[in-house]
CSV table of C-alpha atoms in Angstrom, one decimal:
chain,number,residue,atom,x,y,z
A,1,MET,CA,0.0,0.0,0.0
A,2,GLU,CA,3.1,2.1,0.1
A,3,ARG,CA,2.8,3.4,-3.5
A,4,GLU,CA,-0.9,4.2,-3.0
A,5,ILE,CA,-0.3,6.2,0.1
A,6,HIS,CA,2.6,8.0,-1.7
A,7,ASP,CA,0.3,8.9,-4.6
A,8,PHE,CA,-2.4,10.1,-2.3
A,9,ILE,CA,0.0,12.4,-0.4
A,10,SER,CA,1.3,13.7,-3.7
A,11,TYR,CA,-2.3,14.5,-4.7
A,12,LEU,CA,-2.9,16.4,-1.5
A,13,HIS,CA,0.3,18.4,-2.1
A,14,GLU,CA,0.0,19.1,-5.8
A,15,THR,CA,-3.7,19.3,-6.4
A,16,LYS,CA,-5.2,20.2,-3.0
A,17,LYS,CA,-2.3,22.5,-1.9
A,18,SER,CA,-2.6,21.0,1.6
A,19,SER,CA,-0.4,22.3,4.4
A,20,SER,CA,2.7,20.3,5.3
A,21,ASN,CA,1.2,19.6,8.7
A,22,THR,CA,-1.9,18.1,7.1
A,23,GLU,CA,0.2,15.9,4.7
A,24,ILE,CA,2.4,14.7,7.6
A,25,SER,CA,-0.6,13.9,9.7
A,26,TYR,CA,-2.4,12.0,6.9
A,27,GLU,CA,0.7,10.0,6.0
A,28,ARG,CA,1.4,9.0,9.6
A,29,ASP,CA,-2.2,7.8,10.1
A,30,LEU,CA,-2.3,5.9,6.8
A,31,ARG,CA,1.1,4.2,7.4
A,32,LYS,CA,-0.2,2.9,10.8
A,33,MET,CA,-3.3,1.6,9.1
A,34,ALA,CA,-1.2,0.0,6.4
A,35,ARG,CA,1.1,-1.8,8.9
A,36,PHE,CA,-2.0,-3.2,10.7
A,37,LEU,CA,-3.5,-4.5,7.4
A,38,GLU,CA,-0.2,-5.8,6.0
A,39,ASP,CA,0.2,-8.0,9.1
A,40,ARG,CA,-3.1,-9.5,8.1
A,41,GLY,CA,-2.0,-10.1,4.5
A,42,ILE,CA,-3.7,-7.1,3.0
A,43,ARG,CA,-1.3,-5.1,0.8
A,44,GLU,CA,-3.5,-3.2,-1.7
A,45,ALA,CA,-6.3,-0.7,-1.1
A,46,LYS,CA,-8.7,-2.6,-3.4
A,47,ALA,CA,-8.4,-5.6,-1.1
A,48,VAL,CA,-9.6,-3.7,2.0
A,49,ARG,CA,-13.0,-4.5,3.3
A,50,GLU,CA,-15.3,-2.7,5.7
A,51,LEU,CA,-14.7,-5.4,8.3
A,52,ASP,CA,-10.9,-4.9,8.1
A,53,LEU,CA,-11.2,-1.2,8.9
A,54,GLU,CA,-13.6,-1.9,11.8
A,55,GLY,CA,-11.0,-4.3,13.1
A,56,TYR,CA,-8.4,-1.5,12.9
A,57,LEU,CA,-10.6,0.8,14.9
A,58,ASP,CA,-11.2,-1.9,17.5
A,59,TYR,CA,-7.4,-2.4,17.7
A,60,MET,CA,-6.9,1.4,18.3
A,61,GLU,CA,-9.7,1.5,21.0
A,62,ARG,CA,-8.2,-1.6,22.7
A,63,GLY,CA,-4.8,0.1,22.6
A,64,GLU,CA,-6.4,3.0,24.5
A,65,PHE,CA,-5.6,5.6,21.8
A,66,ALA,CA,-7.1,9.0,22.5
A,67,SER,CA,-10.5,9.6,21.0
A,68,SER,CA,-9.1,12.6,19.2
A,69,THR,CA,-6.4,10.4,17.6
A,70,ILE,CA,-8.9,7.8,16.5
A,71,SER,CA,-11.1,10.5,15.0
A,72,ARG,CA,-8.3,12.0,13.1
A,73,SER,CA,-7.3,8.5,11.8
A,74,VAL,CA,-10.9,7.9,10.6
A,75,ALA,CA,-10.8,11.3,8.7
A,76,SER,CA,-7.5,10.3,7.1
A,77,ILE,CA,-8.7,6.8,6.1
A,78,ARG,CA,-12.0,8.2,4.6
A,79,ALA,CA,-10.1,10.8,2.6
A,80,PHE,CA,-7.7,8.1,1.3
A,81,PHE,CA,-10.4,5.7,0.2
A,82,GLN,CA,-12.5,8.6,-1.4
A,83,TYR,CA,-9.4,9.3,-3.4
A,84,GLN,CA,-9.1,5.7,-4.4
A,85,MET,CA,-12.8,5.8,-5.6
A,86,LYS,CA,-12.2,8.9,-7.5
A,87,VAL,CA,-8.8,8.3,-9.1
A,88,ASN,CA,-8.3,4.5,-9.1
A,89,GLY,CA,-11.9,3.4,-9.8
A,90,MET,CA,-12.6,1.4,-6.7
A,91,GLU,CA,-16.1,0.0,-6.9
A,92,LYS,CA,-17.0,0.2,-3.2
A,93,ASP,CA,-15.6,2.5,-0.4
A,94,PRO,CA,-14.9,0.3,2.6
A,95,SER,CA,-14.7,3.4,4.8
A,96,ASP,CA,-18.1,4.6,4.0
A,97,ASN,CA,-19.7,3.5,7.2
A,98,LEU,CA,-16.7,4.1,9.4
A,99,ARG,CA,-17.6,6.4,12.3
A,100,PRO,CA,-15.2,8.0,14.7
A,101,PRO,CA,-15.8,7.9,18.5
A,102,LYS,CA,-17.3,10.9,20.1
A,103,VAL,CA,-14.6,13.3,21.0
A,104,GLU,CA,-15.0,15.3,24.2
A,105,LYS,CA,-14.0,18.9,23.2
A,106,LYS,CA,-11.5,20.3,25.6
A,107,MET,CA,-10.8,24.0,25.9
A,108,PRO,CA,-7.2,24.7,24.8
A,109,GLU,CA,-4.7,25.3,27.6
A,110,ILE,CA,-3.8,28.9,27.9
A,111,LEU,CA,-1.4,30.9,30.1
A,112,SER,CA,-2.4,34.1,31.9
A,113,ILE,CA,-0.8,37.3,30.9
A,114,GLN,CA,1.2,37.2,34.1
A,115,GLU,CA,2.5,33.7,33.3
A,116,VAL,CA,3.5,34.8,29.8
A,117,ASP,CA,5.4,37.8,31.2
A,118,LEU,CA,7.2,35.5,33.7
A,119,LEU,CA,8.1,33.0,30.9
A,120,LEU,CA,9.5,35.7,28.7
A,121,LEU,CA,11.7,37.0,31.5
A,122,GLN,CA,13.6,33.7,31.8
A,123,PRO,CA,16.1,33.8,28.9
A,124,ASP,CA,19.5,35.2,29.9
A,125,LEU,CA,20.3,38.2,27.6
A,126,ASN,CA,23.9,38.0,28.6
A,127,THR,CA,24.4,34.9,26.3
A,128,PRO,CA,23.8,34.4,22.6
A,129,LYS,CA,21.5,31.5,23.3
A,130,GLY,CA,19.4,33.5,25.7
A,131,ILE,CA,19.1,36.4,23.2
A,132,ARG,CA,18.0,33.9,20.5
A,133,ASP,CA,15.5,32.2,22.8
A,134,LYS,CA,14.1,35.5,23.9
A,135,ALA,CA,13.5,36.5,20.2
A,136,MET,CA,11.9,33.2,19.4
A,137,LEU,CA,9.5,33.3,22.4
A,138,GLU,CA,8.6,36.9,21.9
A,139,LEU,CA,7.9,36.4,18.2
A,140,LEU,CA,5.8,33.3,18.8
A,141,TYR,CA,3.6,35.1,21.4
A,142,ALA,CA,3.5,38.4,19.3
A,143,THR,CA,2.2,36.7,16.2
A,144,GLY,CA,0.4,33.5,17.3
A,145,MET,CA,2.2,31.6,14.5
A,146,ARG,CA,2.6,27.9,14.5
A,147,VAL,CA,5.9,26.4,15.7
A,148,SER,CA,6.4,24.9,12.2
A,149,GLU,CA,6.1,28.4,10.8
A,150,LEU,CA,8.5,29.9,13.4
A,151,ILE,CA,11.3,27.4,12.7
A,152,HIS,CA,11.0,27.6,8.9
A,153,LEU,CA,10.9,31.4,8.9
A,154,GLN,CA,13.6,33.0,6.6
A,155,VAL,CA,15.6,36.1,7.3
A,156,ASP,CA,14.0,37.9,4.3
A,157,GLU,CA,10.5,37.1,5.6
A,158,VAL,CA,11.0,39.5,8.5
A,159,ASN,CA,10.6,43.3,7.9
A,160,LEU,CA,12.0,45.0,11.0
A,161,GLN,CA,11.7,48.4,9.6
A,162,LEU,CA,7.9,48.2,9.0
A,163,GLY,CA,7.3,45.7,11.8
A,164,TYR,CA,5.8,42.6,10.3
A,165,VAL,CA,6.6,39.0,9.3
A,166,THR,CA,5.4,37.0,6.3
A,167,CYS,CA,4.3,33.4,6.9
A,168,LYS,CA,4.4,31.2,3.8
A,169,GLU,CA,3.1,27.7,3.3
A,170,HIS,CA,2.8,26.3,-0.2
A,171,GLU,CA,1.1,29.1,-2.2
A,172,LYS,CA,-0.6,30.7,0.8
A,173,GLU,CA,0.9,33.5,2.8
A,174,ARG,CA,-0.2,35.9,5.4
A,175,ILE,CA,1.3,39.0,6.9
A,176,ILE,CA,1.3,39.4,10.7
A,177,PRO,CA,2.3,42.6,12.4
A,178,ILE,CA,4.7,42.5,15.4
A,179,GLY,CA,5.0,45.0,18.2
A,180,ASN,CA,7.9,46.9,19.5
A,181,VAL,CA,8.9,44.4,22.2
A,182,SER,CA,9.2,41.5,19.7
A,183,ARG,CA,10.8,43.8,17.1
A,184,ASP,CA,13.5,44.9,19.6
A,185,ALA,CA,14.2,41.3,20.6
A,186,LEU,CA,14.7,40.4,16.9
A,187,ILE,CA,17.0,43.3,16.3
A,188,LEU,CA,19.1,42.3,19.3
A,189,TYR,CA,19.2,38.7,18.0
A,190,MET,CA,20.2,39.8,14.5
A,191,ASP,CA,22.9,42.2,15.8
A,192,LYS,CA,24.4,40.3,18.6
A,193,ALA,CA,23.6,36.6,18.5
A,194,ARG,CA,22.8,35.0,15.1
A,195,ASP,CA,26.3,35.2,13.7
A,196,THR,CA,27.5,33.2,16.8
A,197,PHE,CA,25.5,30.2,15.5
A,198,VAL,CA,25.4,30.7,11.8
A,199,LYS,CA,28.8,30.2,10.1
A,200,ASP,CA,27.4,29.6,6.5
A,201,SER,CA,26.5,32.8,4.8
A,202,LYS,CA,24.0,30.8,2.6
A,203,GLU,CA,21.9,29.8,5.6
A,204,LYS,CA,18.8,31.9,5.4
A,205,THR,CA,16.8,30.3,8.2
A,206,LEU,CA,16.1,33.0,10.8
A,207,PHE,CA,16.5,30.8,13.9
A,208,THR,CA,19.0,28.0,14.1
A,209,ASN,CA,20.3,25.5,16.7
A,210,CYS,CA,23.7,25.9,18.2
A,211,SER,CA,25.3,24.1,15.2
A,212,GLY,CA,23.9,26.7,12.8
A,213,LYS,CA,21.3,24.4,11.3
A,214,ALA,CA,17.6,24.9,11.1
A,215,MET,CA,16.0,24.2,14.5
A,216,SER,CA,13.7,21.2,14.9
A,217,ARG,CA,10.2,21.2,16.5
A,218,GLN,CA,11.6,19.0,19.3
A,219,GLY,CA,14.5,21.4,19.8
A,220,PHE,CA,12.2,24.3,20.3
A,221,TRP,CA,9.9,22.3,22.5
A,222,LYS,CA,12.9,21.6,24.8
A,223,VAL,CA,13.8,25.3,24.9
A,224,LEU,CA,10.2,26.2,25.9
A,225,LYS,CA,9.9,23.4,28.5
A,226,GLY,CA,13.1,24.5,30.1
A,227,TYR,CA,12.0,28.1,30.5
A,228,ALA,CA,8.5,27.0,31.7
A,229,ASP,CA,10.1,25.0,34.4
A,230,ALA,CA,12.4,27.9,35.4
A,231,ALA,CA,9.3,30.2,35.6
A,232,GLY,CA,7.6,27.7,37.9
A,233,ILE,CA,4.8,27.1,35.5
A,234,LYS,CA,3.6,23.6,36.6
A,235,ARG,CA,1.2,22.9,33.6
A,236,ASP,CA,2.4,20.8,30.7
A,237,ILE,CA,2.7,23.6,28.1
A,238,THR,CA,3.6,23.2,24.4
A,239,PRO,CA,4.5,25.7,21.7
A,240,HIS,CA,0.8,25.7,20.7
A,241,THR,CA,0.0,27.0,24.2
A,242,LEU,CA,1.5,30.3,23.3
A,243,ARG,CA,-0.6,30.4,20.1
A,244,HIS,CA,-3.8,29.7,22.1
A,245,SER,CA,-2.7,32.4,24.7
A,246,PHE,CA,-2.0,34.9,21.9
A,247,ALA,CA,-5.6,34.4,20.5
A,248,VAL,CA,-7.4,34.7,23.8
A,249,HIS,CA,-5.3,37.7,25.0
A,250,MET,CA,-5.9,39.5,21.8
A,251,LEU,CA,-9.7,39.0,22.1
A,252,GLN,CA,-9.6,40.0,25.8
A,253,ASN,CA,-8.0,43.3,24.8
A,254,GLY,CA,-10.5,44.2,22.2
A,255,ALA,CA,-9.3,42.6,18.9
A,256,ASP,CA,-12.1,41.6,16.5
A,257,ILE,CA,-12.4,37.9,15.7
A,258,LYS,CA,-11.9,38.4,12.0
A,259,SER,CA,-8.5,40.0,12.5
A,260,VAL,CA,-7.5,37.2,14.9
A,261,GLN,CA,-8.6,34.6,12.4
A,262,GLU,CA,-6.4,36.2,9.7
A,263,MET,CA,-3.4,36.4,12.0
A,264,LEU,CA,-3.8,32.8,13.0
A,265,GLY,CA,-4.3,31.7,9.4
A,266,HIS,CA,-7.6,29.8,10.1
A,267,SER,CA,-9.5,29.1,6.9
A,268,ASP,CA,-12.7,28.7,8.8
A,269,ILE,CA,-13.8,31.3,11.4
A,270,SER,CA,-15.5,28.6,13.4
A,271,THR,CA,-12.0,27.4,14.4
A,272,THR,CA,-11.3,30.8,15.8
A,273,GLN,CA,-14.6,31.1,17.6
A,274,ILE,CA,-13.6,28.7,20.3
A,275,TYR,CA,-11.3,31.5,21.6
A,276,LEU,CA,-14.2,33.9,21.7
A,277,SER,CA,-16.2,31.5,23.9
A,278,MET,CA,-13.2,31.2,26.2
A,279,ASN,CA,-13.1,35.0,26.4
A,280,MET,CA,-16.8,35.0,27.2
A,281,ASN,CA,-16.3,32.5,30.0
A,282,ARG,CA,-13.6,34.6,31.5
A,283,MET,CA,-15.8,37.7,31.4
A,284,ARG,CA,-18.6,35.8,33.1
A,285,ASP,CA,-16.2,34.7,35.9
A,286,VAL,CA,-15.1,38.3,36.3
A,287,TYR,CA,-18.7,39.5,36.4
A,288,MET,CA,-19.8,36.9,39.0
A,289,LYS,CA,-16.9,37.8,41.2
A,290,ALA,CA,-17.1,41.6,40.9
A,291,HIS,CA,-20.7,42.6,40.3
A,292,PRO,CA,-22.5,43.6,43.6
A,293,ARG,CA,-25.9,42.3,42.3
A,294,HIS,CA,-24.9,39.1,40.4
């Protein structure tokens, strides 16, 4: 099934112009399914039956995979077999009756403004690494960009004079303004720290690891985790926590939801609306605590 999965991912990339995150997610889900099926002697998409896919879902549920993981896998599998029907002429879609488990929607984890301030105070500005880390954290919180966008950002995609960054993914791009604090942190990094890491003049990635190569997601996650621990933040935060926090804090301070949607790069405003509901919940709590006649 290797070739069929490869062709499907190529179709997503070239025809659907899917994001790299979507492609990585689909490919991971489908490879897991393929391994399960191949262990049972099924090596081609056309040989898969509805019962085989139900068996795979049972296997995932017995393995105590999270409901959200199973639901995402179902979506990947259905998209894959719909492609097989459309392009390769499969007569029957074995995923047609596949139904994901009900997923309990959890509110995203966010930091308070005070926690963000404390986190951003942790990098040591007396060291090149601290200067770099401060610039990365400030930029992530200033823009709400995804960590994949942060680590792939190029030097020429940052306009320090006008104060904005350009996020590019496939043929899509969006411009996000940055404030003075983030801008100053970037200027300090470019002036005092980047050349410490980057020895190759051809390297255009904005943020690199200590070897001068593009930073990985795992590398940035370790940086963030270290500073969260140093700040005494006990919750298990991820790079996405800063993205969530950016969105909620923007709405709390009066930003309109359409602008936040554009800055986050959400294609559907319903994805952004969850942050609006979180903001409403916060206002309700403030009201109940503060209003004398609640």
